[in-house]
Structure formats: structure tokens, C-alpha cells
Amino acid sequence: MAIDDGLVELASRLADLARPIAVRHFRSTLAVEDKEDESPVTVADRQIETVIRETLTAERPDDGILGEEYGAERLEAEYVWVLDPIDGTKSFATGKPLFGVLIGLAREDRAALGVVDMPALGERWIGGPDHPTTFNGAPIRTRACEDLSGAWCHATTPDMFLGADETAFRRLKTAVKHTLYGGDCHAYGLLASGHVDLVVEARLKPYDFMGPAGVILGAGGAITDWRGEPLSLRSDGRVIAAGDSVCHRAALDLLRA
Amino acid sequence: MAIDDGLVELASRLADLARPIAVRHFRSTLAVEDKEDESPVTVADRQIETVIRETLTAERPDDGILGEEYGAERLEAEYVWVLDPIDGTKSFATGKPLFGVLIGLAREDRAALGVVDMPALGERWIGGPDHPTTFNGAPIRTRACEDLSGAWCHATTPDMFLGADETAFRRLKTAVKHTLYGGDCHAYGLLASGHVDLVVEARLKPYDFMGPAGVILGAGGAITDWRGEPLSLRSDGRVIAAGDSVCHRAALDLLRA
């Protein structure tokens, strides 16, 4: 079932609202405070989520919202908007332009539409399983990669893999051609556009992966948890995305070995 | 002794020549070949170094040149140009815009001037010990950070630290506030502009660090090898840069502990 054009338009408009706020605060000298989990959070984070929530509350009052900054409401609704106003806050805080605004729309707890917007780069991916992904308005697709040994893999940091996850990640890292770090959410966009073959991460929250999930599914890629299950609001935070389903299965086999 | 304005103008012009070549090939579908050391190298790499060498040979025939792609000539000259046409080739190859063009000028084997140019971002740092560093033409400075426990640290990848270097890096990583990966040469620019406090790396070549060295020294920062010695063409590839000299000494103490 195709997704309503009005929802696509609304998701784009939410990203349009967020972008200038992010750009205005990027590399400014605002204070970075610590949250309990040690991740820096900026004024931009809160301003963006506030303006998105206000818009959603006005235009889609029955939809649920799950946001990084201001929590959950109406998660039992058919549609739930999943918001990370600034993904990559450490990048943002150090002047690195790879932070993004992530807007996911889950329908019946499955990724239905996603936006990965990079305010400092002027780059936007938007798509979902029923809405082919575009990059700055132009259609894009993932690339073929049937052999794991030829795969370029991204992960934000090896520090996100702890205990058994670290062992699993090392198996995958040994098998692929190259592993790069520090891509943040931008890596999912690069995968959708066919520049990267794999993104593997752990300890993510739904607002970290629901936006990217739509983008990747709409570009012909695969994205699941490490057991191969579709991502949902109840996923455990382990994510594996691939441009090629053969590569995805091979990576899953290694992660679960 | 101030550096000759003609040399600053020439260094800028070399970066101007490089930028459109890099942008033209970025995210194009050109083949990425492997060199013996496994780093991917692109057509852009060779085209850029060629045009820079041609210009230098015409305008500065007595100067030495050390380039990543085409090797060394006249290293005994007073001035030696040290060139990395595409630093961050893995970023370049995966569509990540953090690759840079690095142009260093060594005088009597010490960093005299450096350019860190980011073609895909439209960002350029240029400076040296006798030429205050600018970012896109505007003067910038490193920031104060006297306490290592408050420092934001960048490294391209933890995989560059092997054996005793890995142990030393872990000591430093434990002491700082945050360690981020994947910044490539851009991290040195961010340090010069006061967005980052430390950059630590290993296994670098002179063309990886001579351009950044000029930029950091001209912004008031410190950059040396891990023994605290000034960088030279004969340095061992271990580099520690800091915006604050107190932070630099504290980091050195930990690396050498």
C-alpha cells in the first residue's frame, strides 16, 4: 500500500523546519551540557524537537510521537513519529558536519517512511518501503555486493560494541574489505546511495534507526536487527543494514555465529 | 621571520587547482584500485598531484617535493613541498565528504606553512608558525583546555594504533572526556578552529602531517611526535596535536608513561 503523499510532504516540511535551527547553532559557542548518559545535548536538539512536536500535534493530533529529548506519547497509535532532532551530537559539538536530523514514521510498528537530513551538508534522503528513496530529490538505489570480502562497512565507533557484541563485530570486521568509523547517521544515507555496502551498529534507540530504516528500505536495501527481524520500536538496538540482500544474509550469519 | 607572501599565495593557488578535480571525481563511479598497502587510490589523487607538481616545477624549480603518489625529489632543498592530494581516500571512496587536500611547506625540515583544504565542504585552513592561520579567509585560534579530563579527542581510527601504541592510546583515551573517530585530516582543522582539543594519530607519513602541522602552529596550537619533538620529514609517524600547550604536555606524559 502506497504511503499517503501528505505524509511524505509533512516529513519533508518537518526537516525543512529543523535544518535552519541546526545550522544556526552549529559551530556556535553554546554550552554543551551533559545528560545522565554522558551524551552532549545542545540547545538545537531541544528547539528542533519542540518545533517538530508542535507541528505534529497541530496537524496529526492522533499520531504517536517518540522523541529523544521529550519522550513518548500515544505509542499505541497506528502511526508513530520517531524523532532524533540531532543525531551525532558529539560530531555536532566538535564542528564535524556529519550530524543529522532523523525523522522516522512507523506504521503498526514497522518503518513506513524515513528522513535522514544533513543540515550542514545540505543533503537529504527520504523514502520508505512504499516510497522509493530520493537524495536531494533524485531517485537513488543501493549497489550490488554479493561477496562480503568486497564490502565496505561503516560503524559509528567500535566502542558501541560490548561483550559478545564486540566479538561478533570483530568477526564481521575481519570478513569485510574495509571498516570505517565516524560516519554517524550519514553512513545510512551513503549506503542508500550505493557508496557503502554495510552499516553495523549496536546500542541504538528507535529514534536512531527508524528514520534510516525507511531510507534504506526505499532504496532497495535490507535493514534488520542482528537476528534478522524487522526493526520495531521494541528492537534491542542492534542494527545491520546492507545494500544487497545476499551481503545482508552473510553478515547476519557472521554476527550470529 | 615572516614567510614570503608569494609562498602563501602559491599554496592557496595549488589548493585552488586541486579542489575542482576532487569535486569532479567525488561520488563518481570511477574504479578504486588497491595499492600495495591496501589504501584505495583514485584517479583524482594522481591528477591532483600531477597538476600541483607541474605548477611547482614551473614556478619553484629549486624546491623539493615529497608527494604521496609520485615520490620524492630534491629533499635536500631549503624548501620542500609535502603533498597528499587526497587524504582520507577511504572516506573519498565511500562518498564521505571528510577527505582533504593537504599541502605542506617545510623549510629546513620544519613546518613553515600548511593548507588543509576540504573540497567537498568548501572549507580551507591555511597558516604556519609565521603566518596566522585563517579558515576561509577569517583568522581563527585554538581554544584553551588545561584539563585533559575535559578534552575532546579525535583519531581517524583506533586501528592505526598497534602494539605499544595501542596501550599508549588507551591510556590517553581513558583520560580524556570523549574520543571520536573518522575525522580524517578535517580533525586538525577543527582543532585549529577551537572545536576540538586533541588529535592523536600513528603510522602517518610526512604528507599526512606536514600540511596540518602548519595550520595548527599558525593557530596557536602545539603539534609534535609522541616524544615531544617537532615534526620533520624524518618523524616516525606518531603525531599528537593540541590546542592548548598544557593539554599537549599532559597528553605527552600519558603517551610516554
XYZ file of C-alpha atoms in Angstrom:
514
model
C 0.000 0.000 0.000
C 1.497 3.327 -1.067
C 2.094 5.842 1.655
C -0.058 8.966 1.589
C 1.630 11.825 -0.274
C 0.554 14.143 2.514
C 2.737 12.216 4.956
C 5.756 12.493 2.647
C 5.154 16.213 2.272
C 4.789 16.607 6.030
C 8.002 14.676 6.751
C 9.882 16.918 4.296
C 8.407 20.003 5.876
C 9.464 18.853 9.355
C 13.037 18.505 8.065
C 12.760 21.963 6.462
C 11.804 23.385 9.863
C 14.720 21.641 11.588
C 17.518 22.489 9.187
C 17.936 26.241 9.806
C 17.841 25.716 13.567
C 20.653 23.189 13.342
C 22.714 25.365 11.005
C 22.273 28.419 13.236
C 23.713 26.654 16.280
C 26.398 24.570 14.529
C 29.900 25.760 15.493
C 28.406 28.447 17.681
C 29.763 28.716 21.194
C 26.674 27.500 23.015
C 27.280 25.492 26.144
C 27.232 21.733 25.835
C 25.672 20.140 28.873
C 25.895 16.537 29.901
C 22.886 14.319 30.203
C 22.938 11.412 32.594
C 24.123 9.106 29.802
C 27.044 11.463 29.040
C 25.889 12.311 25.550
C 26.127 16.061 24.931
C 22.880 17.686 24.086
C 22.522 21.094 22.600
C 20.022 23.855 22.533
C 19.466 22.934 18.889
C 18.356 19.454 19.922
C 15.561 20.803 22.086
C 14.489 23.611 19.779
C 14.184 21.234 16.837
C 12.190 18.600 18.665
C 9.911 21.294 20.076
C 9.057 22.760 16.678
C 8.514 19.309 15.153
C 6.260 18.228 18.012
C 4.231 21.422 17.788
C 3.680 20.854 14.071
C 2.723 17.213 14.519
C 0.377 17.990 17.396
C -1.377 20.589 15.233
C -1.584 18.544 12.040
C -1.599 14.920 13.189
C -3.111 15.026 16.679
C -3.937 11.306 16.728
C -0.430 10.109 15.815
C 2.046 8.941 18.414
C 5.451 10.590 18.967
C 8.690 9.157 20.318
C 11.461 11.739 20.571
C 14.943 11.633 22.005
C 14.505 14.781 24.057
C 10.887 14.797 25.196
C 9.868 11.162 25.340
C 6.858 9.158 24.211
C 3.146 9.777 23.761
C 0.399 7.686 22.128
C 2.722 4.826 21.140
C -0.387 2.678 20.632
C -1.429 4.838 17.630
C -1.363 3.414 14.091
C 1.266 5.992 13.094
C 4.146 6.932 15.399
C 6.696 9.635 14.531
C 10.164 8.769 15.786
C 12.452 11.780 16.177
C 16.143 12.328 16.730
C 16.493 16.094 16.381
C 20.308 15.935 16.324
C 21.795 12.504 15.691
C 25.551 12.627 16.156
C 25.625 15.173 18.961
C 29.354 14.590 19.511
C 30.018 15.418 15.867
C 27.810 18.483 16.194
C 29.647 19.548 19.347
C 33.059 19.318 17.664
C 32.179 21.134 14.465
C 32.051 17.966 12.357
C 29.274 18.295 9.781
C 28.143 14.644 9.840
C 25.329 15.133 12.362
C 21.792 14.685 11.060
C 18.129 15.223 11.770
C 16.333 11.868 11.772
C 12.589 11.618 11.263
C 11.027 8.181 11.117
C 7.382 7.278 10.675
C 6.377 3.857 11.941
C 3.066 2.355 10.882
C 1.850 -0.532 13.018
C 5.370 -0.645 14.454
C 7.197 -1.023 11.139
C 9.268 1.614 9.315
C 6.904 3.278 6.808
C 8.868 6.417 5.928
C 12.182 7.924 6.921
C 14.158 11.126 6.546
C 17.923 11.459 7.027
C 18.664 15.166 6.711
C 22.182 16.598 6.980
C 21.749 20.313 7.706
C 25.428 21.289 7.441
C 25.896 19.370 4.200
C 22.603 20.320 2.551
C 21.866 16.641 1.903
C 18.561 14.856 2.405
C 17.441 11.288 1.904
C 13.732 10.468 2.170
C 11.973 7.197 1.451
C 10.222 4.122 2.728
C 9.174 0.624 1.691
C 6.321 2.095 -0.364
C 8.025 5.318 -1.424
C 11.267 4.986 -3.428
C 14.088 6.850 -1.721
C 15.386 10.099 -3.150
C 18.591 12.023 -2.440
C 18.024 15.755 -2.732
C 15.025 14.903 -4.891
C 16.721 12.454 -7.269
C 15.971 8.707 -7.147
C 18.800 6.568 -5.766
C 19.400 2.844 -5.183
C 21.748 0.683 -3.148
C 24.508 -1.135 -5.039
C 25.088 -4.831 -5.554
C 27.670 -6.522 -3.325
C 27.290 -10.272 -3.186
C 30.643 -11.008 -1.596
C 31.274 -9.916 1.987
C 35.023 -9.837 1.300
C 34.444 -6.933 -1.071
C 32.185 -4.964 1.277
C 32.888 -1.507 2.655
C 31.454 -1.344 6.150
C 30.636 1.625 8.383
C 30.099 1.823 12.151
C 29.943 5.000 14.210
C 32.505 3.727 16.719
C 33.901 0.357 17.816
C 33.146 1.485 21.376
C 29.450 0.761 20.849
C 30.107 -2.993 20.795
C 30.422 -4.503 24.276
C 30.966 -8.094 25.418
C 29.536 -10.636 22.984
C 28.647 -7.816 20.584
C 32.331 -6.906 20.325
C 33.218 -10.492 19.456
C 30.506 -10.580 16.805
C 31.578 -7.239 15.364
C 35.196 -8.409 15.155
C 34.133 -11.471 13.166
C 32.342 -9.233 10.696
C 35.182 -6.699 10.583
C 37.674 -9.429 9.737
C 35.483 -10.644 6.881
C 34.807 -7.343 5.111
C 37.179 -5.341 2.910
C 37.319 -2.122 4.959
C 35.644 -0.828 8.110
C 35.299 2.927 8.580
C 34.240 4.779 11.705
C 32.674 8.128 12.466
C 30.020 8.198 9.765
C 27.115 8.745 12.175
C 23.686 8.609 10.515
C 25.243 9.842 7.267
C 26.531 6.303 6.696
C 22.946 5.057 6.208
C 22.414 7.668 3.527
C 25.659 6.673 1.819
C 24.508 3.053 1.900
C 21.172 4.017 0.342
C 23.044 5.852 -2.431
C 25.286 2.882 -3.177
C 28.577 4.257 -1.827
C 28.796 1.819 1.103
C 27.762 -1.824 1.463
C 27.170 -2.389 5.182
C 26.379 -0.407 8.303
C 26.547 -2.272 11.607
C 25.704 -0.736 14.953
C 24.610 -1.590 18.472
C 23.107 0.128 21.484
C 20.884 2.270 19.285
C 17.492 3.645 20.273
C 14.428 3.594 17.982
C 14.972 7.269 17.166
C 18.491 6.388 15.930
C 17.327 3.745 13.448
C 13.685 4.334 12.446
C 14.455 7.232 10.085
C 17.417 5.446 8.454
C 15.306 2.260 8.155
C 12.787 3.952 5.872
C 15.543 5.446 3.728
C 17.279 2.101 3.270
C 14.141 0.059 2.592
C 13.038 2.615 -0.015
C 16.424 2.329 -1.756
C 16.189 -1.446 -2.118
C 18.387 -2.289 0.851
C 17.844 -4.517 3.857
C 17.878 -3.380 7.482
C 17.076 -5.577 10.476
C 18.230 -6.386 13.974
C 21.081 -8.894 14.367
C 18.585 -11.802 14.426
C 17.255 -10.757 11.036
C 13.970 -9.427 12.445
C 12.440 -6.215 11.069
C 13.173 -3.144 13.172
C 10.429 -2.009 15.520
C 10.037 0.289 18.492
C 10.821 -2.755 20.636
C 14.048 -3.766 18.809
C 17.055 -4.318 21.048
C 19.235 -1.646 19.405
C 21.446 -3.949 17.338
C 21.150 -2.953 13.671
C 22.615 -4.368 10.476
C 21.934 -2.636 7.155
C 23.111 -3.787 3.744
C 22.631 -2.620 0.200
C 22.497 -6.179 -1.119
C 20.319 -8.878 0.470
C 22.980 -11.530 -0.153
C 25.517 -9.427 1.737
C 22.924 -8.870 4.474
C 22.418 -12.609 4.991
C 26.166 -13.248 5.022
C 26.688 -10.502 7.606
C 23.836 -11.876 9.745
C 25.390 -15.338 9.659
C 28.660 -13.919 10.984
C 27.038 -11.787 13.676
C 25.074 -14.806 14.938
C 27.839 -17.394 14.559
C 60.969 35.501 10.140
C 57.711 36.034 8.256
C 57.031 33.703 5.396
C 57.060 35.250 1.938
C 53.573 36.310 0.812
C 54.303 34.775 -2.570
C 54.574 31.360 -0.967
C 51.223 31.791 0.791
C 49.630 32.885 -2.463
C 51.172 29.929 -4.272
C 49.971 27.430 -1.647
C 46.443 28.828 -1.952
C 46.612 28.615 -5.713
C 47.731 24.980 -5.574
C 44.673 24.202 -3.431
C 42.501 26.121 -5.906
C 43.826 23.884 -8.693
C 43.144 20.718 -6.700
C 39.646 21.431 -5.480
C 37.648 21.144 -8.732
C 39.452 17.920 -9.656
C 38.493 16.370 -6.324
C 34.900 17.578 -6.558
C 34.548 16.268 -10.124
C 35.522 12.728 -9.133
C 33.857 12.601 -5.715
C 30.921 10.133 -5.704
C 31.572 9.355 -9.341
C 31.763 5.697 -10.275
C 35.469 5.564 -11.058
C 37.242 2.365 -10.211
C 39.092 2.227 -6.923
C 42.290 0.255 -7.197
C 44.358 -1.159 -4.393
C 47.925 -0.118 -3.781
C 50.299 -2.481 -2.079
C 49.425 -1.010 1.304
C 45.716 -1.602 0.635
C 44.769 2.049 0.703
C 42.455 2.855 -2.187
C 43.767 5.451 -4.541
C 41.726 7.268 -7.087
C 42.202 8.945 -10.376
C 41.692 12.220 -8.548
C 44.730 11.500 -6.382
C 47.023 11.245 -9.384
C 45.509 14.098 -11.368
C 45.803 16.479 -8.427
C 49.400 15.619 -7.592
C 50.316 15.922 -11.264
C 48.908 19.425 -11.645
C 50.478 20.580 -8.371
C 53.878 19.175 -9.352
C 53.697 20.798 -12.764
C 52.977 24.163 -11.178
C 55.748 23.828 -8.612
C 58.263 22.691 -11.193
C 57.447 25.738 -13.305
C 57.401 28.316 -10.528
C 59.718 26.912 -7.851
C 62.188 24.711 -9.761
C 64.723 24.664 -6.922
C 62.308 23.484 -4.234
C 61.997 19.865 -3.203
C 58.783 17.853 -3.490
C 57.548 14.867 -1.492
C 54.208 13.544 -2.707
C 52.137 10.528 -1.787
C 51.668 9.392 -5.361
C 54.877 10.274 -7.181
C 57.567 10.219 -4.524
C 60.461 12.483 -3.586
C 62.817 14.852 -5.380
C 65.358 17.402 -4.079
C 64.641 16.693 -0.394
C 67.935 18.475 0.424
C 66.473 21.805 -0.761
C 65.758 24.613 1.729
C 62.052 24.423 0.895
C 60.257 21.106 0.391
C 56.599 20.866 -0.621
C 54.856 17.918 1.014
C 51.708 16.782 -0.806
C 48.819 14.489 -0.035
C 46.499 15.055 -2.989
C 43.624 13.138 -1.356
C 43.978 12.500 2.364
C 41.220 10.194 3.555
C 40.946 8.092 0.418
C 38.596 5.647 2.161
C 36.260 8.500 3.001
C 36.514 9.724 -0.574
C 35.790 6.231 -1.878
C 32.631 5.885 0.225
C 31.138 9.269 -0.527
C 32.023 10.759 2.875
C 32.997 14.419 2.434
C 35.747 14.492 5.083
C 38.633 13.856 2.672
C 41.073 16.712 2.147
C 43.886 18.054 0.023
C 46.984 18.558 2.188
C 49.777 20.881 1.130
C 52.675 21.383 3.498
C 55.759 23.507 3.023
C 58.782 22.537 5.096
C 61.683 24.940 5.461
C 64.895 23.382 6.703
C 62.834 20.339 7.656
C 60.334 22.203 9.846
C 56.684 23.023 9.055
C 56.664 26.559 7.619
C 53.211 26.681 6.015
C 50.285 24.320 5.653
C 46.983 24.027 3.832
C 44.123 21.742 4.829
C 41.543 22.075 2.073
C 38.219 20.214 2.122
C 36.936 20.264 -1.464
C 33.519 18.722 -0.786
C 32.872 21.020 2.172
C 34.283 24.200 0.677
C 36.464 24.696 3.744
C 40.106 25.753 3.811
C 42.593 26.324 6.602
C 45.956 27.882 5.771
C 48.692 29.015 8.124
C 52.092 28.417 9.635
C 54.281 29.430 12.570
C 54.932 32.820 10.941
C 51.560 33.229 9.218
C 48.464 33.234 11.477
C 46.021 30.575 10.379
C 42.798 31.514 8.614
C 39.643 29.498 7.970
C 38.059 30.500 4.669
C 39.958 33.754 4.998
C 38.992 34.608 8.583
C 41.523 34.433 11.439
C 40.979 31.544 13.873
C 42.635 30.299 17.065
C 42.738 27.109 19.082
C 40.822 27.089 22.369
C 42.055 26.766 25.925
C 41.808 23.352 27.574
C 44.068 22.957 30.563
C 42.489 19.803 31.942
C 42.834 16.579 29.973
C 39.657 15.245 31.606
C 37.710 17.923 29.736
C 39.346 17.326 26.371
C 37.567 16.217 23.197
C 39.944 13.980 21.266
C 39.910 12.864 17.630
C 41.678 9.958 15.920
C 40.982 8.679 12.428
C 40.634 5.073 13.601
C 41.719 3.012 16.616
C 43.086 0.505 14.101
C 46.112 2.771 13.476
C 47.500 2.013 16.949
C 49.360 -1.288 17.120
C 51.245 -2.963 19.973
C 52.672 -0.481 22.465
C 50.991 2.355 20.564
C 47.608 0.790 21.301
C 48.422 0.639 25.016
C 49.520 4.279 24.981
C 46.425 5.345 23.067
C 44.157 3.537 25.538
C 45.776 5.400 28.419
C 45.034 8.695 26.712
C 41.528 7.638 25.693
C 40.673 6.757 29.285
C 41.882 10.170 30.483
C 40.021 12.417 28.047
C 36.336 13.325 28.034
C 35.384 11.911 24.635
C 37.223 10.235 21.760
C 35.752 10.466 18.279
C 36.834 8.583 15.174
C 36.616 9.156 11.461
C 37.574 12.818 11.296
C 40.465 12.316 8.870
C 42.528 15.482 8.246
C 39.437 17.588 8.953
C 40.036 16.983 12.666
C 43.222 19.080 12.514
C 41.255 21.951 11.038
C 38.615 21.614 13.743
C 41.372 21.706 16.349
C 42.842 24.846 14.789
C 39.388 26.472 14.930
C 38.904 25.595 18.596
C 36.200 22.935 18.211
C 38.414 20.028 19.335
C 41.210 19.814 21.920
C 43.383 16.873 20.846
C 44.188 14.855 17.748
C 46.291 11.738 18.224
C 47.449 9.504 15.396
C 50.090 6.971 14.453
C 51.543 5.379 11.344
C 51.302 8.662 9.448
C 53.585 9.735 6.621
C 55.075 13.237 6.273
C 52.463 14.117 3.656
C 49.739 13.257 6.207
C 51.015 15.633 8.883
C 53.128 18.427 7.341
C 50.137 20.387 6.000
C 48.141 20.039 9.242
C 51.260 20.986 11.251
C 51.452 24.428 9.636
C 47.734 25.026 10.198
C 47.927 24.115 13.882
C 51.107 26.055 14.636
C 49.644 29.131 12.965
C 46.529 28.857 15.127
C 48.491 28.829 18.377
C 48.388 25.077 18.910
C 51.112 22.520 19.528
C 51.902 19.552 17.276
C 54.803 17.136 17.770
C 55.679 13.476 17.666
C 54.925 11.378 20.753
C 58.345 12.238 22.255
C 57.542 15.942 22.057
C 59.920 16.581 19.149
C 58.921 18.942 16.311
C 57.610 17.156 13.243
C 60.036 16.688 10.381
C 60.322 14.641 7.217
C 62.115 12.043 9.357
C 59.455 11.818 12.098
C 58.281 8.313 12.938
C 54.611 8.919 12.092
C 53.289 9.269 15.647
C 51.583 12.648 15.980
C 49.948 14.465 18.882
C 48.292 17.845 18.335
C 46.664 20.009 20.974
C 45.045 23.397 21.061
C 46.458 24.159 24.497
C 50.127 23.596 25.397
C 49.195 22.430 28.917
C 46.916 19.789 27.422
C 49.671 18.854 24.973
C 52.181 18.204 27.773
C 49.636 16.179 29.762
C 48.836 14.060 26.703
C 52.545 13.538 26.001
C 53.085 12.372 29.582
C 50.367 9.752 29.182
C 51.574 8.559 25.778
C 55.113 8.108 27.136
C 54.141 6.689 30.550
